[in-house]
Short mmCIF file of C-alpha atoms and ligand atoms in Angstrom, two decimals:
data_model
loop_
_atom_site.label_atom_id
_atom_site.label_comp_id
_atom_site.label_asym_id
_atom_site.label_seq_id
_atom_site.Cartn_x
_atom_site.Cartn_y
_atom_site.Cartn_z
CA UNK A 8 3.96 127.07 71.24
CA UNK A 9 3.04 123.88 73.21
CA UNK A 10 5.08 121.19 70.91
CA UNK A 11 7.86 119.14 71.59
CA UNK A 12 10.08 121.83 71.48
CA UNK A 13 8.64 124.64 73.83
CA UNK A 14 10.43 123.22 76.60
CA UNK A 15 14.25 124.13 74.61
CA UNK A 16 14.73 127.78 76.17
CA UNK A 17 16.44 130.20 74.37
CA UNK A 18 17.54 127.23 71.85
CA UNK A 19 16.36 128.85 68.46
CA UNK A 20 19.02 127.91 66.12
CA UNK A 21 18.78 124.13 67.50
CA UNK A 22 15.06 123.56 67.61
CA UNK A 23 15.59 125.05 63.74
CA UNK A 24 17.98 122.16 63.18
CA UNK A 25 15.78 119.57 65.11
CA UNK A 26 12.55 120.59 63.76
CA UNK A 27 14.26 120.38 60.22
CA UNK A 28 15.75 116.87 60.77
CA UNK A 29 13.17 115.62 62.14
CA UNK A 30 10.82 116.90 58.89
CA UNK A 31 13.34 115.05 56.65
CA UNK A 32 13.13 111.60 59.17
CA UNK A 33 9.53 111.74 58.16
CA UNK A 34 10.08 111.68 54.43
CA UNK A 35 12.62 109.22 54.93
CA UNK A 36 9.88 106.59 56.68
CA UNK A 37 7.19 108.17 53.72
CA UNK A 38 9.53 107.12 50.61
CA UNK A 39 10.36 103.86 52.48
CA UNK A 40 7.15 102.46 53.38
CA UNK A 41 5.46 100.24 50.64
CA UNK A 42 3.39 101.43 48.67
CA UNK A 43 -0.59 101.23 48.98
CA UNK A 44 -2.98 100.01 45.78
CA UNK A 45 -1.11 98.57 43.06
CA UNK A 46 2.04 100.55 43.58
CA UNK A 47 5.26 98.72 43.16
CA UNK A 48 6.27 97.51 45.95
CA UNK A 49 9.34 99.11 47.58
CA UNK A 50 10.58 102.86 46.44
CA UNK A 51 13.78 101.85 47.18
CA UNK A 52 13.53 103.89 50.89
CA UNK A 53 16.15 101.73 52.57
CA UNK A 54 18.36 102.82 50.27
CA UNK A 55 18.06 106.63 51.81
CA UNK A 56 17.84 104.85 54.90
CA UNK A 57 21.11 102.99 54.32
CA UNK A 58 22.49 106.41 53.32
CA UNK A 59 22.10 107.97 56.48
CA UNK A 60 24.19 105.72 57.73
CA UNK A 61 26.92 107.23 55.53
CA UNK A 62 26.46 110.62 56.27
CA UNK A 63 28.91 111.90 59.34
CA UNK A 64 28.54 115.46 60.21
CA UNK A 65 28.55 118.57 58.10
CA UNK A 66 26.11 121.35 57.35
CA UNK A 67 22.77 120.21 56.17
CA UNK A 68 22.00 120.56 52.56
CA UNK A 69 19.34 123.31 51.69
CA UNK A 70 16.63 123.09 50.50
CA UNK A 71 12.24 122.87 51.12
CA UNK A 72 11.53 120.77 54.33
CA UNK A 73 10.99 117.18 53.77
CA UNK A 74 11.13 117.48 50.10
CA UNK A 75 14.59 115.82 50.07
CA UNK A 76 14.78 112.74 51.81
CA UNK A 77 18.04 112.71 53.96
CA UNK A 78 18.76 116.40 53.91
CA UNK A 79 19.00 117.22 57.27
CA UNK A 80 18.83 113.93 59.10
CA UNK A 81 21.19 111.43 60.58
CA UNK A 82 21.62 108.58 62.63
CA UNK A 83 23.78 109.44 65.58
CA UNK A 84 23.79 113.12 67.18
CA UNK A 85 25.34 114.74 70.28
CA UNK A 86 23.82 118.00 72.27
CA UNK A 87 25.99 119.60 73.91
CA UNK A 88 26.17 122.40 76.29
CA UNK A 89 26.66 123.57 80.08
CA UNK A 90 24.83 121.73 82.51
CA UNK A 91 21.28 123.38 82.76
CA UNK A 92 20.95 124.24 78.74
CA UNK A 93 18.47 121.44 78.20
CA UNK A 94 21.00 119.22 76.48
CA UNK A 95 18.56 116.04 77.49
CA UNK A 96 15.20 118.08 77.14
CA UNK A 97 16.46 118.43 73.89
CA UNK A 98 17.48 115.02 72.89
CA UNK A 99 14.32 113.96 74.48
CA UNK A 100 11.88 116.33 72.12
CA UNK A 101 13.64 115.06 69.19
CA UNK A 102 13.33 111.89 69.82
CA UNK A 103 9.56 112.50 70.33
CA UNK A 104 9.45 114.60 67.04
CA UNK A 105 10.73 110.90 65.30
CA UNK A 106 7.71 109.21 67.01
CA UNK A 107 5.19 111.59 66.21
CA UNK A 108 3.14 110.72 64.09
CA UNK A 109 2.90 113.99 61.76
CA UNK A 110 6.58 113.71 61.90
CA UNK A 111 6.49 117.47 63.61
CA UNK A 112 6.64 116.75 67.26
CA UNK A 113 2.79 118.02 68.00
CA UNK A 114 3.47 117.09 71.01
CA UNK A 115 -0.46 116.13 71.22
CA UNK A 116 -0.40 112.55 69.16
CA UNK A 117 0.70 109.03 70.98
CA UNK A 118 3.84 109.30 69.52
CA UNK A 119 4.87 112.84 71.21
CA UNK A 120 3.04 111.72 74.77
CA UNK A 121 4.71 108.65 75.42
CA UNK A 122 8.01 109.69 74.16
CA UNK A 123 7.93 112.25 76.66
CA UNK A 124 6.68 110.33 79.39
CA UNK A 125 9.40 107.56 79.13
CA UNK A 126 6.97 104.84 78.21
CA UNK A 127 7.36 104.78 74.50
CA UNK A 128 8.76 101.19 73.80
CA UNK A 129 10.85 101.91 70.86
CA UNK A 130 12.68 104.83 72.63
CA UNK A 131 15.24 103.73 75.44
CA UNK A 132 16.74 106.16 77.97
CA UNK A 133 20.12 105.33 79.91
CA UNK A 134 20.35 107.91 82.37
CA UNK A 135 23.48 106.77 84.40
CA UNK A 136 22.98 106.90 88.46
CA UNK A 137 26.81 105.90 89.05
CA UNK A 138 29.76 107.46 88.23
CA UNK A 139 29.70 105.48 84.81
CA UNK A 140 28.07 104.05 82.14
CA UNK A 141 29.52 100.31 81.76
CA UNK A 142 30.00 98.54 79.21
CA UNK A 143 27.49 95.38 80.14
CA UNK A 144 24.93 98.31 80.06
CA UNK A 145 26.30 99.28 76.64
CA UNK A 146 26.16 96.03 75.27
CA UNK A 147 22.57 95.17 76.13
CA UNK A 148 21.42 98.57 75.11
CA UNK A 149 23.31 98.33 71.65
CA UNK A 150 21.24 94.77 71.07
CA UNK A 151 17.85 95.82 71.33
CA UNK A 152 18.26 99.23 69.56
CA UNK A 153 19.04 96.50 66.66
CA UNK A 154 15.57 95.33 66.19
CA UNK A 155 12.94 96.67 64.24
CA UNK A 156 11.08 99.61 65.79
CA UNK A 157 7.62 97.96 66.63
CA UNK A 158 5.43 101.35 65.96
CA UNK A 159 7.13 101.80 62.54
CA UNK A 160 9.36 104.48 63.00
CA UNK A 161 12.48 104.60 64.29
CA UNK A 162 14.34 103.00 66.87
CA UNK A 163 15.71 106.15 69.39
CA UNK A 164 18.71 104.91 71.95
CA UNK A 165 19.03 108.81 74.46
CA UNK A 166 22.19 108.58 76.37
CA UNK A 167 22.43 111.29 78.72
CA UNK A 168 25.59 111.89 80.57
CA UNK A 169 27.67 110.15 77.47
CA UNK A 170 30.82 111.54 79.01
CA UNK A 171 30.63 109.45 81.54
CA UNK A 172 30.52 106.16 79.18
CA UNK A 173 33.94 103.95 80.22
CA UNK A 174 36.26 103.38 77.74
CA UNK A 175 35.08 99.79 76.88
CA UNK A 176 31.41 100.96 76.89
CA UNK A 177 32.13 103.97 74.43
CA UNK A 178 33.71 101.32 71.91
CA UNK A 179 30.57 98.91 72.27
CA UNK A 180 28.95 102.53 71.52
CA UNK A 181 31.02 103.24 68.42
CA UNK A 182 30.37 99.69 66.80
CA UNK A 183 26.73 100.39 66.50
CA UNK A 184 26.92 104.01 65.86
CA UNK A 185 29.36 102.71 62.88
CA UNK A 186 27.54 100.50 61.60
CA UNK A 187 23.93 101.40 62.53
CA UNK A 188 20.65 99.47 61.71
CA UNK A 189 18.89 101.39 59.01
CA UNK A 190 15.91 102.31 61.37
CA UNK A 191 17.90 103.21 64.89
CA UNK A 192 18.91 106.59 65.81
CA UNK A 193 21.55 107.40 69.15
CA UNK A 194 21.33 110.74 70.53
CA UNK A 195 23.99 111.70 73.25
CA UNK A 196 24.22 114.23 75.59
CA UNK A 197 27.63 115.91 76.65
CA UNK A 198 28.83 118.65 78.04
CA UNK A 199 31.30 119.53 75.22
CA UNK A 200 32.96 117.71 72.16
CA UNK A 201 36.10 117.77 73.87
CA UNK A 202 37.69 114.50 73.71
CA UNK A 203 37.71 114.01 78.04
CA UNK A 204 34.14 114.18 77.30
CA UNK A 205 33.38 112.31 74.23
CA UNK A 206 36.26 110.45 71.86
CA UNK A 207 37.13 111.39 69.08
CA UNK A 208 36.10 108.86 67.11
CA UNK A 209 32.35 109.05 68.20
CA UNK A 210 32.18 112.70 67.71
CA UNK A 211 33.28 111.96 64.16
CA UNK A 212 30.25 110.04 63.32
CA UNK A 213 27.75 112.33 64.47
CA UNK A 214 26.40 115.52 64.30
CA UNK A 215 26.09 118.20 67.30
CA UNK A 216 23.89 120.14 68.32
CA UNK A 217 25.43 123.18 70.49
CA UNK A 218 23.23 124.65 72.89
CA UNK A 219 23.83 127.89 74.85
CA UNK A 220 23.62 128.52 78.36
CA UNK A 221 19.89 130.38 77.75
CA UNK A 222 20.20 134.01 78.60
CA UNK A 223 18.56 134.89 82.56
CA UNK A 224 15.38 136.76 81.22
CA UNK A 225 14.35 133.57 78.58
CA UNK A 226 14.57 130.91 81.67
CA UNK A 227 11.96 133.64 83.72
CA UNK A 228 9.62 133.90 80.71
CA UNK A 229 9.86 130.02 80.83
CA UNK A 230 8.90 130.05 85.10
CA UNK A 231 6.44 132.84 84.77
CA UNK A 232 4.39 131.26 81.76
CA UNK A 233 4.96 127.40 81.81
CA UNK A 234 5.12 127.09 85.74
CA UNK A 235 2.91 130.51 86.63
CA UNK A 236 5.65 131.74 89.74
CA UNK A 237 5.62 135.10 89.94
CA UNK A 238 7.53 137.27 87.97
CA UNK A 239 9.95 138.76 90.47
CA UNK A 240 10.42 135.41 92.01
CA UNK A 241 11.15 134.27 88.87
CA UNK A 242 13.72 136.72 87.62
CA UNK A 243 15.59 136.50 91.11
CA UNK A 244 15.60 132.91 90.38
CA UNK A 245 16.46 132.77 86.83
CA UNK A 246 19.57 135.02 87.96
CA UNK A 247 20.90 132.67 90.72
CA UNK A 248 20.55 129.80 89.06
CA UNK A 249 22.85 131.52 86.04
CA UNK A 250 20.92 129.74 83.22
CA UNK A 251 20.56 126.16 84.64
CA UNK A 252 16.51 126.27 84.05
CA UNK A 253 16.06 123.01 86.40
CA UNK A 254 17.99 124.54 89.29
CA UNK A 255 15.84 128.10 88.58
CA UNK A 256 12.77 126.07 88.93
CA UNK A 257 13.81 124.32 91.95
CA UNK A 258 14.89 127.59 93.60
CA UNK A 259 11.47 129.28 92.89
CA UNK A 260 9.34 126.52 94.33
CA UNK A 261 11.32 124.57 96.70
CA UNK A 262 11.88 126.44 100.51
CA UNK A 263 14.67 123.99 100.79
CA UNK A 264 16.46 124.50 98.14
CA UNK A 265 16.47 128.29 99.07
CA UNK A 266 17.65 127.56 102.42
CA UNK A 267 20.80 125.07 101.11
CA UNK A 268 21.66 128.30 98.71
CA UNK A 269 21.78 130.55 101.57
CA UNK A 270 23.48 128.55 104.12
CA UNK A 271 26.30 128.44 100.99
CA UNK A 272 26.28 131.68 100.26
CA UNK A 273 27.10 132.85 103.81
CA UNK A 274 30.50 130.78 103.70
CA UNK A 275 31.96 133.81 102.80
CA UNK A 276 31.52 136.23 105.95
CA UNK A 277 32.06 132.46 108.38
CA UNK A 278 35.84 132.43 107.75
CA UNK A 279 37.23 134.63 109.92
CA UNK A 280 39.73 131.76 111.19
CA UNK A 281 41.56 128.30 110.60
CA UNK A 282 38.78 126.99 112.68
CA UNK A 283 36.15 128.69 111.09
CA UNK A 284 37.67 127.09 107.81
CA UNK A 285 37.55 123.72 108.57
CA UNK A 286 34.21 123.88 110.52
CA UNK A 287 32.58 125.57 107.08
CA UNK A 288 34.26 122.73 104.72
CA UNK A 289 32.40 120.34 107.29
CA UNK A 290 29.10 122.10 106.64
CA UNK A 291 29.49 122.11 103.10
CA UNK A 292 30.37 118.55 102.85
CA UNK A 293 27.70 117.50 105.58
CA UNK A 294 24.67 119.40 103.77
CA UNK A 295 25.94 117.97 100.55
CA UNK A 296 25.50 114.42 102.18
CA UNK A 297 21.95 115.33 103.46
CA UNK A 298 20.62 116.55 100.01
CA UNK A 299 22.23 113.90 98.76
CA UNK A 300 20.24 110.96 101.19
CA UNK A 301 17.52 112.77 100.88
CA UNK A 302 16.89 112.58 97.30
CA UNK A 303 18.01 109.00 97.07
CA UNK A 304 16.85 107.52 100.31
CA UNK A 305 12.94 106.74 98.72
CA UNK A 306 13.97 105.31 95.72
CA UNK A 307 16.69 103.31 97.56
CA UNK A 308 13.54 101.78 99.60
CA UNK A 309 11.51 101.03 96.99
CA UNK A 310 13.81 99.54 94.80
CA UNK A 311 15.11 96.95 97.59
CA UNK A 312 11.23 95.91 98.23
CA UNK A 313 10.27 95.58 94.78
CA UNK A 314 13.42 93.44 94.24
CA UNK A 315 12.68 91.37 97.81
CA UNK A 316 9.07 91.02 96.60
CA UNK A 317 10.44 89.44 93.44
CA UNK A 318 12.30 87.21 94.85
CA UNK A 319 9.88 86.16 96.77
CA UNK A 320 11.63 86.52 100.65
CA UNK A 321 10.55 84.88 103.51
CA UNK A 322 9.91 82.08 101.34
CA UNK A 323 9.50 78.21 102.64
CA UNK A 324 8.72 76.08 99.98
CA UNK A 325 11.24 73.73 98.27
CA UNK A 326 14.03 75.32 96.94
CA UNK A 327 13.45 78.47 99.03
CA UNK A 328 16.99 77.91 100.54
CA UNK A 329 18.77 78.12 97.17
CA UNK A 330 16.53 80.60 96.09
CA UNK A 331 17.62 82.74 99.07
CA UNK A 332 21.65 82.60 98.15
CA UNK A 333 20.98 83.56 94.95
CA UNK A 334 18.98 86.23 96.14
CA UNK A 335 22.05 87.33 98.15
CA UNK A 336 23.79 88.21 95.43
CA UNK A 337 21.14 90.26 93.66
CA UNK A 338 20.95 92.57 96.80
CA UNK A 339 24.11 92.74 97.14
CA UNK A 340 24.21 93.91 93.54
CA UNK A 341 21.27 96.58 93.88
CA UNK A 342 23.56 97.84 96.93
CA UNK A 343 26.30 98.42 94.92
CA UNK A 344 24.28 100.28 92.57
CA UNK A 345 22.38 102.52 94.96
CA UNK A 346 25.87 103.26 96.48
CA UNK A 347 27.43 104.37 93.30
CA UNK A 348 23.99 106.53 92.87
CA UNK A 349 24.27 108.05 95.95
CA UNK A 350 28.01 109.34 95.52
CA UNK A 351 27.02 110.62 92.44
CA UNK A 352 24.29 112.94 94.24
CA UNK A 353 26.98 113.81 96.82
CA UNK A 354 28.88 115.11 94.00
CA UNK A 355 26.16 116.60 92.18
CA UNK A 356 24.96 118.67 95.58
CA UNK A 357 28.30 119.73 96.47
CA UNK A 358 29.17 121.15 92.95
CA UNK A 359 25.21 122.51 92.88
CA UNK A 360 26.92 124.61 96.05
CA UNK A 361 30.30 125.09 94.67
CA UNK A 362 28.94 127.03 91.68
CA UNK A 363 26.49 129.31 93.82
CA UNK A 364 29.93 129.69 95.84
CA UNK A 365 31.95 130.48 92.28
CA UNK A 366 29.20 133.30 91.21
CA UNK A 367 29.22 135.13 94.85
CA UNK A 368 33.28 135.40 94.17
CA UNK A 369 32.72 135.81 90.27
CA UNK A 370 30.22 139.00 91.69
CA UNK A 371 33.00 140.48 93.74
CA UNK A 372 35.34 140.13 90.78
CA UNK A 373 33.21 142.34 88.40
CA UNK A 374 32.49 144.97 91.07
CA UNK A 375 35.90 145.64 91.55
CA UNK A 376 37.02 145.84 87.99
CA UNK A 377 33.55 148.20 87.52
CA UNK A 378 32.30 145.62 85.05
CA UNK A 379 28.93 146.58 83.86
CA UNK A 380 27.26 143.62 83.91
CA UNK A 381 25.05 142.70 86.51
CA UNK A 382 25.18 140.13 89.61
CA UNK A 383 24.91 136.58 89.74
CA UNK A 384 22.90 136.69 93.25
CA UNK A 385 21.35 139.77 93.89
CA UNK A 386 20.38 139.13 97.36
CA UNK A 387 24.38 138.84 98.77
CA UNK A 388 25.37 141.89 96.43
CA UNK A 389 25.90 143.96 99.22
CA UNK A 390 28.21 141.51 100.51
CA UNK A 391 29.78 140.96 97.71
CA UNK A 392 30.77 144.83 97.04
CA UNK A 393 31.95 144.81 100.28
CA UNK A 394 34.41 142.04 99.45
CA UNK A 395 34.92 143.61 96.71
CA UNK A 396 36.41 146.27 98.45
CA UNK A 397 38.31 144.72 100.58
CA UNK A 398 40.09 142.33 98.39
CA UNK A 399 40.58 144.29 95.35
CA UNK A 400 40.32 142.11 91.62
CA UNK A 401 43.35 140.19 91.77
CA UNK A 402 42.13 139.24 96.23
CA UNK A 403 38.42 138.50 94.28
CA UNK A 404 40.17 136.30 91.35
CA UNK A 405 41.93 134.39 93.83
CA UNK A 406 39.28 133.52 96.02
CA UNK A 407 37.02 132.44 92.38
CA UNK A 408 40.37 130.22 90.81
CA UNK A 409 40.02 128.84 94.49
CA UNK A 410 36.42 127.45 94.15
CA UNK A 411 36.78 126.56 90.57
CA UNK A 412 40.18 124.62 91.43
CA UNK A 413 38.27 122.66 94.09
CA UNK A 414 35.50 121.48 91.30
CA UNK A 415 38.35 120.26 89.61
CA UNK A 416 39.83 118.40 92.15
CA UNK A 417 37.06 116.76 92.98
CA UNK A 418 36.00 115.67 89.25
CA UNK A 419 39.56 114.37 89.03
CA UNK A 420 38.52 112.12 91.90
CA UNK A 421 39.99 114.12 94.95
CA UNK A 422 38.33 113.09 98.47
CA UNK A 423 36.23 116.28 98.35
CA UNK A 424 36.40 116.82 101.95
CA UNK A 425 40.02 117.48 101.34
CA UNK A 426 39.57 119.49 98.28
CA UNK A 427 37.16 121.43 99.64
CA UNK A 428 39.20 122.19 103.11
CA UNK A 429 41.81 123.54 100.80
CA UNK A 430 39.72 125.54 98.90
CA UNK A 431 38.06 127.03 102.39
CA UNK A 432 42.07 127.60 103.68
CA UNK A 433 42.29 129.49 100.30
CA UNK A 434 39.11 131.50 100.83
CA UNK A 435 40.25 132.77 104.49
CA UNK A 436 43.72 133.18 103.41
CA UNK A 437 42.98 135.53 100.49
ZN1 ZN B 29 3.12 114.25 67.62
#
């Protein structure tokens, strides 16, 4: 229960597929390594090796794990899923399952640990703070996945976020995924194989990996037994969060959090007025800001005084002076940077509050139509029914297209203050 994979909620049929794979990986590096005492030499392994290169996606062939080298494994792979599903916990455990050195993902050898703790040197994260993944980024990333893996294994490239890869960055991508070393494996992480998110071309050399948004009673099992809350805290929180197991866990421990969710989640009995509109879009945007400098403002800090230490400021020696213009420029760089991170937070916070805003509407919706299911947020139910009441289904499913139009404004680059000051003029108006 405590490998690699424990942390995948609700993910059986993947961490079947994973586990599988990464069984046949293991057998690949077994009939490729040379052969001790008097054997001769090379088994011809790079061949299979070679061959995964070949493969593109389909169903993996049956057949006893590991026996067949190949059968199950290949060199480029995309998870996909909603946001929450563990699309990146899951590329990460695989790509600890290639380190480890049973080939299982223990999760207890060197191999698993520093995998999973970011410091294994032949796995390399991109986790994009902007908007985008560039293609200078790309570039660099695609070189040193090219060299042999120093512990022997594999070399693992984990792009989260890979629909956010620009154009020219996605075809540095495709090169390398199209003509891959032998020993490197990419794993990407996307929200869907649509082609907005991922082109065409990539998704046709790899295989996914669909995850599901994990049902509301697996993520409390996961908070009550991996994180010991208690188990009414957990199922409230494994309910509001509908099945993003981060945002559940951040909900259960973190007062803040809880108070953000509620402030959002009394938009709905503030507009009583044009006014009242604008002054809640305001809020919304303004605690979206806040979250947003909050979680960035630290690492903003550091990174500027590790960089000034560096560079050795307040320096007087000979050649300080150039030193110091050329310094100039890397600030102004690392500024640049830490502002694209920070309007990604922004974004990130407000559509955090925009979806807690969707499932108080999407709650009204289902009591009108008598929907047996049950409610997103449990503690505004009563609230909800009362809406639900007063607007009937089609006043609910207007109010719910409203907040789900605004996400979309604002991920097609609307100034979200003005998207969501339309969406509140939407809410009031009914
Ligand atoms: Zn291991």
């Amino acid at each position: 229960m405590t490998d690699v994979f424990a942390d995948l909620v609700g993910q059986d049929e993947a961490v079947v597929t994973l586990r599988r794979a990464a069984a046949s990986a293991a057998a690949l590096l077994r009939a490729a390594a040379p052969v001790a005492a008097g054997g001769a030499g090379r088994t011809g392994g790079d061949d299979a090796l070679d061959a995964l290169a070949e493969e593109t996606d389909g169903p993996a062939p049956a057949g006893p794990e590991g026996v067949d080298p190949g059968a199950g494994m290949t060199h480029a792979w995309i998870f996909t899923g909603p946001p929450g599903s563990g699309r990146s916990v899951a590329a990460r455990a695989f790509a600890a399952a290639l380190q480890c050195v049973h080939g299982t993902g223990c999760g207890r050898c060197p191999g698993c640990h520093t995998t999973l703790a970011g410091t294994h040197a032949d796995v390399r994260l991109v986790v994009p703070e902007g908007l985008s993944i560039g293609v200078g980024e790309m570039r660099a990333l695609v070189l040193r996945a090219a060299s042999t893996p120093s512990g022997g294994r594999w070399q693992v490239v984990v792009i989260e976020d890979a629909d956010r890869l620009t154009e020219a960055a996605g075809n540095a991508l495709l090169k390398a995924i199209e003509e891959p070393p032998p020993r490197t494996v990419f794993l990407l992480c996307a929200p869907s194989t649509h082609p907005d998110d991922i082109s065409v071309t990539i998704r046709s050399r790899c295989r996914v990996v669909p995850l599901r948004q994990p049902p509301a009673g697996a993520v409390a099992e996961v908070l009550v037994l991996r994180d010991g809350i208690a188990p009414d805290v957990a199922e409230w929180a494994a309910a509001a969060a509908q099945g993003h197991v981060g945002r559940a866990r951040r909900l259960a421990r973190d007062p803040e959090a809880r108070q953000r969710r509620d402030a959002v989640l009394a938009v709905p009995r503030r507009l009583t007025g044009v006014g009242a509109a604008f002054d809640a879009a305001s809020a919304l945007i303004e605690a979206a800001e806040a979250e947003a400098a909050a979680s960035v403002a630290e690492m903003d800090e550091t990174e500027k005084t590790a960089l000034q230490t560096a560079l050795g400021a307040g320096g007087t020696g000979r050649g300080a002076a150039g030193a110091m213009r050329g310094a100039a420029g890397q600030l102004k760089d690392l500024e640049k940077r830490q502002k694209s991170r920070a309007t990604r937070a922004q974004r990130d916070a407000l559509d955090r509050a925009l979806v807690d805003l969707a499932g108080f509407y999407r709650d009204a919706l289902t009591m009108a139509l008598r929907a047996p299911v049950a409610p997103v947020h449990t503690d505004t139910a009563a609230l909800a029914g009362a809406g639900a009441q007063k607007w009937d289904a089609e006043g609910a499913l207007r109010r719910l297209e409203a907040v789900l139009e605004c996400r979309a404004a604002i991920e097609a680059n609307v100034k979200p203050r003005i998207a969501v000051e339309a969406m509140m003029l939407a809410l009031w108006r009914g």
